[in-house]
GROMACS .gro file of C-alpha atoms in nm:
model
  206
    1MET     CA    1   4.006   1.798  -2.260
    2LEU     CA    2   3.766   1.642  -2.019
    3ALA     CA    3   3.504   1.947  -2.082
    4ARG     CA    4   3.504   1.936  -2.439
    5SER     CA    5   3.430   1.545  -2.390
    6PRO     CA    6   3.170   1.538  -2.076
    7GLY     CA    7   3.010   1.184  -2.209
    8HIS     CA    8   3.367   1.023  -2.224
    9THR     CA    9   3.420   1.171  -1.876
   10ALA     CA   10   3.106   1.062  -1.729
   11THR     CA   11   3.222   0.757  -1.850
   12ALA     CA   12   3.593   0.706  -1.739
   13ILE     CA   13   3.432   0.829  -1.366
   14ILE     CA   14   3.203   0.591  -1.364
   15VAL     CA   15   3.483   0.293  -1.507
   16ALA     CA   16   3.709   0.436  -1.206
   17ALA     CA   17   3.407   0.442  -0.918
   18LEU     CA   18   3.278   0.099  -1.002
   19GLY     CA   19   3.644  -0.030  -1.065
   20ILE     CA   20   3.740   0.101  -0.683
   21GLY     CA   21   3.403   0.021  -0.525
   22ALA     CA   22   3.448  -0.362  -0.681
   23ASN     CA   23   3.843  -0.423  -0.537
   24THR     CA   24   3.707  -0.257  -0.172
   25ALA     CA   25   3.481  -0.510  -0.186
   26ILE     CA   26   3.702  -0.795  -0.275
   27PHE     CA   27   3.947  -0.690   0.022
   28SER     CA   28   3.680  -0.663   0.308
   29VAL     CA   29   3.614  -1.021   0.202
   30ALA     CA   30   3.954  -1.146   0.166
   31ASP     CA   31   4.042  -0.901   0.539
   32HIS     CA   32   3.776  -1.094   0.729
   33VAL     CA   33   3.831  -1.442   0.564
   34LEU     CA   34   4.166  -1.469   0.507
   35LEU     CA   35   4.365  -1.214   0.688
   36ARG     CA   36   4.217  -1.127   1.031
   37PRO     CA   37   4.224  -1.442   1.290
   38LEU     CA   38   3.923  -1.575   1.394
   39PRO     CA   39   3.818  -1.390   1.736
   40PHE     CA   40   3.905  -1.721   2.004
   41PRO     CA   41   4.218  -1.815   2.137
   42ASP     CA   42   4.465  -2.060   1.957
   43ALA     CA   43   4.222  -1.999   1.639
   44SER     CA   44   4.522  -2.146   1.449
   45ARG     CA   45   4.473  -2.456   1.616
   46LEU     CA   46   4.089  -2.474   1.542
   47VAL     CA   47   3.944  -2.702   1.238
   48ASN     CA   48   3.661  -2.825   1.096
   49VAL     CA   49   3.602  -3.229   1.088
   50TRP     CA   50   3.382  -3.346   0.760
   51GLU     CA   51   3.308  -3.699   0.625
   52ASP     CA   52   3.458  -3.773   0.331
   53ARG     CA   53   3.199  -3.937   0.085
   54THR     CA   54   3.454  -3.848  -0.263
   55SER     CA   55   3.294  -4.158  -0.362
   56ARG     CA   56   2.950  -4.056  -0.367
   57GLY     CA   57   3.019  -3.710  -0.487
   58SER     CA   58   3.039  -3.541  -0.128
   59PRO     CA   59   3.423  -3.493  -0.041
   60ARG     CA   60   3.297  -3.294   0.281
   61LEU     CA   61   2.963  -3.417   0.399
   62GLU     CA   62   2.858  -3.333   0.741
   63PRO     CA   63   2.886  -3.652   0.957
   64SER     CA   64   2.677  -3.873   1.162
   65ALA     CA   65   2.590  -3.825   1.520
   66ALA     CA   66   2.702  -4.182   1.588
   67ASN     CA   67   3.064  -4.088   1.343
   68TYR     CA   68   3.087  -3.797   1.557
   69ARG     CA   69   3.051  -3.983   1.913
   70ASP     CA   70   3.340  -4.253   1.761
   71TRP     CA   71   3.565  -3.943   1.678
   72GLN     CA   72   3.534  -3.794   1.952
   73ARG     CA   73   3.574  -4.097   2.186
   74ARG     CA   74   3.905  -4.264   1.968
   75ALA     CA   75   4.016  -3.959   1.787
   76THR     CA   76   4.403  -3.917   1.908
   77ALA     CA   77   4.485  -3.604   1.702
   78PHE     CA   78   4.227  -3.362   1.856
   79GLU     CA   79   4.246  -3.217   2.254
   80HIS     CA   80   3.904  -3.159   2.242
   81MET     CA   81   3.609  -3.218   1.991
   82ALA     CA   82   3.242  -3.043   2.011
   83ALA     CA   83   2.976  -3.019   1.728
   84HIS     CA   84   2.661  -2.829   1.676
   85ILE     CA   85   2.327  -2.816   1.479
   86SER     CA   86   2.053  -2.605   1.292
   87TYR     CA   87   1.798  -2.536   1.528
   88GLY     CA   88   1.545  -2.305   1.390
   89ALA     CA   89   1.231  -2.275   1.588
   90ASN     CA   90   0.928  -2.023   1.695
   91LEU     CA   91   0.942  -1.803   1.950
   92ILE     CA   92   0.577  -1.817   2.179
   93GLY     CA   93   0.448  -1.701   2.451
   94GLU     CA   94   0.648  -1.345   2.407
   95GLY     CA   95   0.413  -1.149   2.225
   96VAL     CA   96   0.397  -1.216   1.845
   97PRO     CA   97   0.519  -1.521   1.774
   98GLU     CA   98   0.901  -1.501   1.590
   99ARG     CA   99   1.078  -1.745   1.332
  100VAL     CA  100   1.426  -1.728   1.543
  101THR     CA  101   1.758  -1.908   1.433
  102GLY     CA  102   1.950  -2.104   1.652
  103ILE     CA  103   2.198  -2.369   1.702
  104GLY     CA  104   2.215  -2.680   1.930
  105VAL     CA  105   2.538  -2.773   2.090
  106THR     CA  106   2.703  -3.000   2.266
  107GLY     CA  107   2.847  -2.938   2.592
  108GLU     CA  108   3.185  -2.876   2.530
  109LEU     CA  109   3.163  -2.596   2.282
  110PHE     CA  110   3.216  -2.299   2.417
  111THR     CA  111   3.501  -2.443   2.643
  112LEU     CA  112   3.675  -2.554   2.310
  113LEU     CA  113   3.656  -2.184   2.184
  114GLY     CA  114   3.801  -2.080   2.478
  115VAL     CA  115   3.511  -1.808   2.534
  116ARG     CA  116   3.320  -1.637   2.843
  117PRO     CA  117   2.976  -1.507   2.828
  118LEU     CA  118   2.874  -1.145   2.933
  119THR     CA  119   2.652  -1.240   3.181
  120GLY     CA  120   2.526  -1.597   3.366
  121ARG     CA  121   2.737  -1.880   3.259
  122LEU     CA  122   2.793  -2.105   2.941
  123ILE     CA  123   2.664  -2.452   2.838
  124THR     CA  124   2.818  -2.722   3.006
  125PRO     CA  125   2.853  -3.113   2.986
  126GLU     CA  126   2.636  -3.119   3.265
  127ASP     CA  127   2.381  -2.932   3.089
  128ASP     CA  128   2.433  -3.141   2.751
  129THR     CA  129   2.279  -3.461   2.917
  130PRO     CA  130   1.907  -3.618   2.837
  131ASP     CA  131   1.799  -3.569   3.199
  132ALA     CA  132   1.947  -3.220   3.211
  133PRO     CA  133   1.684  -2.917   3.246
  134ALA     CA  134   1.636  -2.732   2.927
  135THR     CA  135   1.879  -2.428   2.895
  136MET     CA  136   1.957  -2.146   2.637
  137VAL     CA  137   2.231  -1.864   2.587
  138LEU     CA  138   2.131  -1.556   2.376
  139SER     CA  139   2.339  -1.344   2.186
  140HIS     CA  140   2.391  -0.999   2.249
  141ARG     CA  141   2.158  -0.888   1.947
  142PHE     CA  142   1.880  -1.124   2.045
  143TRP     CA  143   1.923  -1.019   2.384
  144THR     CA  144   1.897  -0.650   2.281
  145GLN     CA  145   1.658  -0.606   2.051
  146ARG     CA  146   1.421  -0.844   2.135
  147PHE     CA  147   1.411  -0.840   2.511
  148GLY     CA  148   1.555  -0.462   2.581
  149ALA     CA  149   1.892  -0.562   2.717
  150ASP     CA  150   1.686  -0.701   3.000
  151PRO     CA  151   1.945  -0.711   3.324
  152HIS     CA  152   1.727  -0.964   3.472
  153ILE     CA  153   1.728  -1.192   3.181
  154LEU     CA  154   1.906  -1.454   3.353
  155GLY     CA  155   1.670  -1.736   3.492
  156ARG     CA  156   1.351  -1.666   3.261
  157THR     CA  157   1.205  -1.891   3.072
  158LEU     CA  158   1.135  -1.917   2.710
  159THR     CA  159   0.929  -2.100   2.492
  160LEU     CA  160   1.091  -2.274   2.139
  161ASP     CA  161   0.834  -2.484   1.983
  162HIS     CA  162   0.614  -2.578   2.316
  163VAL     CA  163   0.934  -2.652   2.488
  164LYS     CA  164   1.049  -2.455   2.786
  165TYR     CA  165   1.439  -2.338   2.803
  166THR     CA  166   1.590  -2.126   3.111
  167VAL     CA  167   1.817  -1.851   3.024
  168ILE     CA  168   2.162  -1.908   3.181
  169GLY     CA  169   2.357  -1.644   3.019
  170VAL     CA  170   2.432  -1.398   2.734
  171MET     CA  171   2.732  -1.374   2.517
  172PRO     CA  172   2.907  -1.018   2.470
  173PRO     CA  173   2.844  -0.857   2.148
  174ASP     CA  174   3.120  -0.970   1.942
  175PHE     CA  175   3.052  -1.359   1.959
  176ARG     CA  176   2.902  -1.435   1.654
  177TYR     CA  177   2.949  -1.835   1.581
  178PRO     CA  178   2.916  -1.980   1.383
  179SER     CA  179   2.740  -1.658   1.228
  180ARG     CA  180   2.630  -1.317   1.324
  181ASP     CA  181   2.273  -1.458   1.266
  182ILE     CA  182   2.276  -1.683   1.523
  183MET     CA  183   2.005  -1.571   1.799
  184TYR     CA  184   2.079  -1.820   2.100
  185TRP     CA  185   2.243  -2.174   2.179
  186LEU     CA  186   2.074  -2.459   2.303
  187ALA     CA  187   2.211  -2.764   2.489
  188LEU     CA  188   2.145  -3.036   2.252
  189ARG     CA  189   2.033  -3.370   2.524
  190MET     CA  190   2.119  -3.628   2.304
  191THR     CA  191   2.020  -3.977   2.401
  192GLU     CA  192   2.228  -4.247   2.369
  193GLN     CA  193   1.959  -4.396   2.118
  194ASP     CA  194   2.004  -4.048   1.920
  195PHE     CA  195   2.399  -4.112   1.887
  196ALA     CA  196   2.334  -4.411   1.734
  197ALA     CA  197   2.244  -4.349   1.413
  198ARG     CA  198   2.452  -4.338   1.126
  199ASP     CA  199   2.214  -4.238   0.861
  200GLY     CA  200   2.161  -3.847   0.943
  201HIS     CA  201   2.458  -3.618   0.832
  202TYR     CA  202   2.363  -3.303   1.040
  203PHE     CA  203   2.660  -3.238   1.266
  204ASN     CA  204   2.918  -3.005   1.215
  205VAL     CA  205   3.226  -3.075   1.410
  206ILE     CA  206   3.513  -2.870   1.538
   0.00000   0.00000   0.00000
């Protein structure tokens, strides 16, 4: 019967294939987002914290630096609190200049997530002070693709937008926080004046 109606047969096969493909794609997303736990110790205790500006149409607004600092000092519901901000920059002095995507982090972030580096060490609160040397940690993918997994990468100086950063660590290949596109993590080194600002809403708080 299928052979006598090749047009209908082809249509049925195509519809079935599309349906199976769509279901597979949806399940893959649900599996990663809803079913699998986050790849961190005590993942069920991790939360994002937002400002609630529902009255102004923003029920989930990124916190200001000043509000983050107030929460960190005064909130009693959290064992630890850390923050990060997006940090796109131009990598120069390493062959062809390249636009690279990373984040600046407060010194508590890696301790909060309970992770370890593949090599070297991670950013600490001591690195996250205005007078501390500029330090950075590389993602495994960035380290292998841009620097050929150079075993001597630790201590090397990289220049991002004319600021020199010392590489202090490399993360394992499965560490992709907050996304797989992140190439590096920098110590924020914000001043008290930076933390006094309440008008800029750009912190991601965890």
